[in-house]
C-alpha cells in the first residue's frame, strides 16, 4: 500500500517512508558505457542522498540489485558505501553478512532467492520494507532505520537508487 506520509500511521503502525530517489541513464548499448566499473550509481546516489538529507554513513541495510555478482561491488562503491576499489575486500571480510557492518541482500538477493525478471527488483523493495517494518523474521536486522535499495535495467543502461526509512522526511 502506498499513501501520503501524513496518512501512513493511519494505515500501519510501522510505516516505511521514501526518503529520496535518484536515477541515471548512461547508455543505450554496453559499448557506449564510459565506465563499466561505476555505471550510473554515483550520479543516482548523489541525487537520492541529497533528497533524503542522509549520507552513506547513515545506511543500516543495503538491498542491491545483483543479477550478476559484480553488480553488488559496483553498487557498494558507486553508492559511497565503500571506497573505490575496496568493495571486494569489504564483502570478503564478512561486512555484508548478518551481523556485519552493513547487512546486504538479506533475502538472498536475486542470485539466491531468484531472479524473476521485473519481479526481482520488486522482491528487493519488498525485503527492504519488511526489514524497516521489523517484519523480516529470522532475517531481521536489529534497529534498522535507513535502507538503500537499487535497481538496474536493460544492458545496465540505467541505475536507480531509493533510500527508505522509518521516520517521515
PDB file of C-alpha atoms in Angstrom:
ATOM      1  CA  UNK A   1       0.000   0.000   0.000  1.00  0.00           C
ATOM      2  CA  UNK A   2       1.329   3.404  -0.911  1.00  0.00           C
ATOM      3  CA  UNK A   3      -0.103   6.534   0.658  1.00  0.00           C
ATOM      4  CA  UNK A   4       0.898  10.050   1.651  1.00  0.00           C
ATOM      5  CA  UNK A   5       3.308  10.337   4.572  1.00  0.00           C
ATOM      6  CA  UNK A   6       0.624  12.211   6.516  1.00  0.00           C
ATOM      7  CA  UNK A   7      -1.715   9.183   6.312  1.00  0.00           C
ATOM      8  CA  UNK A   8       0.865   6.430   6.794  1.00  0.00           C
ATOM      9  CA  UNK A   9       0.254   5.946  10.522  1.00  0.00           C
ATOM     10  CA  UNK A  10      -3.468   5.513   9.805  1.00  0.00           C
ATOM     11  CA  UNK A  11      -2.646   2.515   7.602  1.00  0.00           C
ATOM     12  CA  UNK A  12       0.032   0.763   9.680  1.00  0.00           C
ATOM     13  CA  UNK A  13       1.881   1.113  12.974  1.00  0.00           C
ATOM     14  CA  UNK A  14       5.177   0.554  11.136  1.00  0.00           C
ATOM     15  CA  UNK A  15       5.213   2.746   8.027  1.00  0.00           C
ATOM     16  CA  UNK A  16       8.191   2.964   5.697  1.00  0.00           C
ATOM     17  CA  UNK A  17       8.899   6.305   4.065  1.00  0.00           C
ATOM     18  CA  UNK A  18      10.585   7.086   0.769  1.00  0.00           C
ATOM     19  CA  UNK A  19      13.337   9.485   1.792  1.00  0.00           C
ATOM     20  CA  UNK A  20      14.945  10.063  -1.579  1.00  0.00           C
ATOM     21  CA  UNK A  21      15.336   8.666  -5.064  1.00  0.00           C
ATOM     22  CA  UNK A  22      17.783   9.085  -7.893  1.00  0.00           C
ATOM     23  CA  UNK A  23      18.211   7.688 -11.352  1.00  0.00           C
ATOM     24  CA  UNK A  24      20.793   7.828 -14.094  1.00  0.00           C
ATOM     25  CA  UNK A  25      20.654   6.650 -17.684  1.00  0.00           C
ATOM     26  CA  UNK A  26      24.168   6.316 -19.120  1.00  0.00           C
ATOM     27  CA  UNK A  27      23.942   4.475 -22.457  1.00  0.00           C
ATOM     28  CA  UNK A  28      21.865   2.524 -24.952  1.00  0.00           C
ATOM     29  CA  UNK A  29      24.357  -0.269 -25.608  1.00  0.00           C
ATOM     30  CA  UNK A  30      27.141  -1.603 -23.411  1.00  0.00           C
ATOM     31  CA  UNK A  31      29.758  -0.382 -25.888  1.00  0.00           C
ATOM     32  CA  UNK A  32      28.640   3.196 -25.120  1.00  0.00           C
ATOM     33  CA  UNK A  33      29.242   2.921 -21.357  1.00  0.00           C
ATOM     34  CA  UNK A  34      32.151   5.161 -20.366  1.00  0.00           C
ATOM     35  CA  UNK A  35      32.944   3.319 -17.105  1.00  0.00           C
ATOM     36  CA  UNK A  36      31.680  -0.238 -16.574  1.00  0.00           C
ATOM     37  CA  UNK A  37      33.126  -0.177 -13.048  1.00  0.00           C
ATOM     38  CA  UNK A  38      30.744   2.615 -11.987  1.00  0.00           C
ATOM     39  CA  UNK A  39      27.728   2.677 -14.284  1.00  0.00           C
ATOM     40  CA  UNK A  40      25.257   5.372 -13.205  1.00  0.00           C
ATOM     41  CA  UNK A  41      25.242   4.650  -9.476  1.00  0.00           C
ATOM     42  CA  UNK A  42      27.364   7.631  -8.338  1.00  0.00           C
ATOM     43  CA  UNK A  43      25.042  10.141 -10.032  1.00  0.00           C
ATOM     44  CA  UNK A  44      21.861   8.373  -8.896  1.00  0.00           C
ATOM     45  CA  UNK A  45      23.167   8.073  -5.328  1.00  0.00           C
ATOM     46  CA  UNK A  46      24.144  11.742  -5.162  1.00  0.00           C
ATOM     47  CA  UNK A  47      20.593  12.722  -6.118  1.00  0.00           C
ATOM     48  CA  UNK A  48      18.978  10.284  -3.671  1.00  0.00           C
ATOM     49  CA  UNK A  49      21.208  11.268  -0.729  1.00  0.00           C
ATOM     50  CA  UNK A  50      20.550  14.973  -1.392  1.00  0.00           C
ATOM     51  CA  UNK A  51      16.784  14.444  -1.409  1.00  0.00           C
ATOM     52  CA  UNK A  52      16.913  12.276   1.711  1.00  0.00           C
ATOM     53  CA  UNK A  53      19.225  14.506   3.699  1.00  0.00           C
ATOM     54  CA  UNK A  54      21.335  11.492   4.672  1.00  0.00           C
ATOM     55  CA  UNK A  55      24.673  10.106   3.577  1.00  0.00           C
ATOM     56  CA  UNK A  56      26.277   6.708   3.093  1.00  0.00           C
ATOM     57  CA  UNK A  57      27.222   6.551   6.787  1.00  0.00           C
ATOM     58  CA  UNK A  58      23.539   6.639   7.756  1.00  0.00           C
ATOM     59  CA  UNK A  59      22.624   3.477   5.842  1.00  0.00           C
ATOM     60  CA  UNK A  60      21.880   0.406   8.003  1.00  0.00           C
ATOM     61  CA  UNK A  61      20.950  -2.084   5.248  1.00  0.00           C
ATOM     62  CA  UNK A  62      21.731  -2.387   1.537  1.00  0.00           C
ATOM     63  CA  UNK A  63      19.366  -4.274  -0.761  1.00  0.00           C
ATOM     64  CA  UNK A  64      21.311  -4.177  -4.032  1.00  0.00           C
ATOM     65  CA  UNK A  65      20.291  -5.374  -7.461  1.00  0.00           C
ATOM     66  CA  UNK A  66      22.501  -8.399  -8.120  1.00  0.00           C
ATOM     67  CA  UNK A  67      21.592 -10.081 -11.399  1.00  0.00           C
ATOM     68  CA  UNK A  68      25.365 -10.609 -11.697  1.00  0.00           C
ATOM     69  CA  UNK A  69      27.786 -10.893  -8.753  1.00  0.00           C
ATOM     70  CA  UNK A  70      29.844  -7.883  -9.821  1.00  0.00           C
ATOM     71  CA  UNK A  71      26.803  -5.613  -9.504  1.00  0.00           C
ATOM     72  CA  UNK A  72      26.991  -5.513  -5.715  1.00  0.00           C
ATOM     73  CA  UNK A  73      30.636  -4.448  -5.828  1.00  0.00           C
ATOM     74  CA  UNK A  74      29.916  -1.729  -8.400  1.00  0.00           C
ATOM     75  CA  UNK A  75      26.914  -0.532  -6.375  1.00  0.00           C
ATOM     76  CA  UNK A  76      28.692  -0.562  -2.990  1.00  0.00           C
ATOM     77  CA  UNK A  77      31.365   1.722  -4.406  1.00  0.00           C
ATOM     78  CA  UNK A  78      29.003   3.837  -6.515  1.00  0.00           C
ATOM     79  CA  UNK A  79      26.767   4.447  -3.504  1.00  0.00           C
ATOM     80  CA  UNK A  80      29.746   5.598  -1.451  1.00  0.00           C
ATOM     81  CA  UNK A  81      29.349   2.682   0.964  1.00  0.00           C
ATOM     82  CA  UNK A  82      32.931   1.576   0.200  1.00  0.00           C
ATOM     83  CA  UNK A  83      35.895   3.465  -1.238  1.00  0.00           C
ATOM     84  CA  UNK A  84      36.572   2.763  -4.910  1.00  0.00           C
ATOM     85  CA  UNK A  85      38.475  -0.490  -5.283  1.00  0.00           C
ATOM     86  CA  UNK A  86      37.636  -1.684  -1.743  1.00  0.00           C
ATOM     87  CA  UNK A  87      34.215  -3.358  -2.142  1.00  0.00           C
ATOM     88  CA  UNK A  88      35.667  -6.819  -2.754  1.00  0.00           C
ATOM     89  CA  UNK A  89      37.665  -6.704   0.475  1.00  0.00           C
ATOM     90  CA  UNK A  90      34.658  -5.283   2.335  1.00  0.00           C
ATOM     91  CA  UNK A  91      32.427  -8.165   1.244  1.00  0.00           C
ATOM     92  CA  UNK A  92      35.128 -10.829   1.737  1.00  0.00           C
ATOM     93  CA  UNK A  93      35.636  -9.607   5.328  1.00  0.00           C
ATOM     94  CA  UNK A  94      32.021 -10.530   6.138  1.00  0.00           C
ATOM     95  CA  UNK A  95      30.759  -6.959   6.497  1.00  0.00           C
ATOM     96  CA  UNK A  96      27.655  -7.670   4.407  1.00  0.00           C
ATOM     97  CA  UNK A  97      26.634 -10.831   6.252  1.00  0.00           C
ATOM     98  CA  UNK A  98      24.017 -10.937   9.006  1.00  0.00           C
ATOM     99  CA  UNK A  99      25.543  -9.164  11.996  1.00  0.00           C
ATOM    100  CA  UNK A 100      28.061  -7.379   9.763  1.00  0.00           C
ATOM    101  CA  UNK A 101      28.640  -3.640   9.478  1.00  0.00           C
ATOM    102  CA  UNK A 102      26.252  -3.385   6.529  1.00  0.00           C
ATOM    103  CA  UNK A 103      23.907  -6.357   6.055  1.00  0.00           C
ATOM    104  CA  UNK A 104      23.172  -6.732   2.349  1.00  0.00           C
ATOM    105  CA  UNK A 105      20.531  -8.570   0.331  1.00  0.00           C
ATOM    106  CA  UNK A 106      19.019 -10.069   3.433  1.00  0.00           C
ATOM    107  CA  UNK A 107      16.562 -12.207   1.449  1.00  0.00           C
ATOM    108  CA  UNK A 108      19.403 -13.761  -0.561  1.00  0.00           C
ATOM    109  CA  UNK A 109      19.116 -11.272  -3.393  1.00  0.00           C
ATOM    110  CA  UNK A 110      18.381 -12.179  -6.977  1.00  0.00           C
ATOM    111  CA  UNK A 111      21.250 -14.659  -7.125  1.00  0.00           C
ATOM    112  CA  UNK A 112      19.988 -16.759  -4.211  1.00  0.00           C
ATOM    113  CA  UNK A 113      16.274 -16.055  -3.863  1.00  0.00           C
ATOM    114  CA  UNK A 114      15.784 -15.987  -7.620  1.00  0.00           C
ATOM    115  CA  UNK A 115      15.549 -13.500 -10.464  1.00  0.00           C
ATOM    116  CA  UNK A 116      12.069 -13.409 -11.909  1.00  0.00           C
ATOM    117  CA  UNK A 117      12.659 -10.634 -14.425  1.00  0.00           C
ATOM    118  CA  UNK A 118      10.921  -7.423 -13.390  1.00  0.00           C
ATOM    119  CA  UNK A 119       9.745  -9.150 -10.198  1.00  0.00           C
ATOM    120  CA  UNK A 120      13.328  -9.487  -8.967  1.00  0.00           C
ATOM    121  CA  UNK A 121      13.693  -5.775  -8.322  1.00  0.00           C
ATOM    122  CA  UNK A 122      10.341  -5.672  -6.572  1.00  0.00           C
ATOM    123  CA  UNK A 123      11.433  -8.539  -4.325  1.00  0.00           C
ATOM    124  CA  UNK A 124      14.339  -6.371  -3.132  1.00  0.00           C
ATOM    125  CA  UNK A 125      11.964  -3.470  -2.481  1.00  0.00           C
ATOM    126  CA  UNK A 126       9.595  -5.739  -0.529  1.00  0.00           C
ATOM    127  CA  UNK A 127      12.521  -7.063   1.541  1.00  0.00           C
ATOM    128  CA  UNK A 128      13.658  -3.503   2.240  1.00  0.00           C
ATOM    129  CA  UNK A 129      10.203  -2.630   3.554  1.00  0.00           C
ATOM    130  CA  UNK A 130       9.986  -5.817   5.619  1.00  0.00           C
ATOM    131  CA  UNK A 131      13.329  -5.024   7.234  1.00  0.00           C
ATOM    132  CA  UNK A 132      12.364  -1.452   8.085  1.00  0.00           C
ATOM    133  CA  UNK A 133       8.957  -2.561   9.387  1.00  0.00           C
ATOM    134  CA  UNK A 134      10.601  -5.185  11.625  1.00  0.00           C
ATOM    135  CA  UNK A 135       8.771  -7.979   9.805  1.00  0.00           C
ATOM    136  CA  UNK A 136      11.657  -9.942   8.272  1.00  0.00           C
ATOM    137  CA  UNK A 137      11.562 -12.847  10.720  1.00  0.00           C
ATOM    138  CA  UNK A 138      14.837 -14.731  11.112  1.00  0.00           C
ATOM    139  CA  UNK A 139      16.475 -12.344   8.594  1.00  0.00           C
ATOM    140  CA  UNK A 140      15.651  -9.252  10.645  1.00  0.00           C
ATOM    141  CA  UNK A 141      18.439  -6.705  11.046  1.00  0.00           C
ATOM    142  CA  UNK A 142      18.074  -5.214  14.543  1.00  0.00           C
ATOM    143  CA  UNK A 143      17.375  -1.475  14.779  1.00  0.00           C
ATOM    144  CA  UNK A 144      17.360  -0.876  11.024  1.00  0.00           C
ATOM    145  CA  UNK A 145      16.252   2.703  10.347  1.00  0.00           C
ATOM    146  CA  UNK A 146      17.654   3.637   6.910  1.00  0.00           C
ATOM    147  CA  UNK A 147      17.995   1.339   3.920  1.00  0.00           C
ATOM    148  CA  UNK A 148      19.224   1.778   0.378  1.00  0.00           C
ATOM    149  CA  UNK A 149      17.724  -0.238  -2.479  1.00  0.00           C
ATOM    150  CA  UNK A 150      18.994  -0.257  -6.044  1.00  0.00           C
ATOM    151  CA  UNK A 151      17.758  -1.346  -9.433  1.00  0.00           C
ATOM    152  CA  UNK A 152      19.194  -1.514 -12.914  1.00  0.00           C
ATOM    153  CA  UNK A 153      17.741  -2.365 -16.259  1.00  0.00           C
ATOM    154  CA  UNK A 154      18.409  -3.198 -19.859  1.00  0.00           C
ATOM    155  CA  UNK A 155      22.086  -3.646 -20.590  1.00  0.00           C
ATOM    156  CA  UNK A 156      22.971  -1.891 -17.319  1.00  0.00           C
ATOM    157  CA  UNK A 157      21.890   1.314 -19.025  1.00  0.00           C
ATOM    158  CA  UNK A 158      20.038   2.741 -16.065  1.00  0.00           C
ATOM    159  CA  UNK A 159      20.863   2.851 -12.386  1.00  0.00           C
ATOM    160  CA  UNK A 160      18.287   3.658  -9.719  1.00  0.00           C
ATOM    161  CA  UNK A 161      18.744   4.358  -6.020  1.00  0.00           C
ATOM    162  CA  UNK A 162      15.993   4.586  -3.422  1.00  0.00           C
ATOM    163  CA  UNK A 163      16.538   5.496   0.211  1.00  0.00           C
ATOM    164  CA  UNK A 164      13.826   4.406   2.618  1.00  0.00           C
ATOM    165  CA  UNK A 165      13.473   4.948   6.333  1.00  0.00           C
ATOM    166  CA  UNK A 166      11.373   4.507   9.434  1.00  0.00           C
ATOM    167  CA  UNK A 167      10.982   8.254  10.049  1.00  0.00           C
ATOM    168  CA  UNK A 168       8.989  10.649   7.856  1.00  0.00           C
ATOM    169  CA  UNK A 169      11.143  13.021   5.814  1.00  0.00           C
TER     170      UNK A 169
END
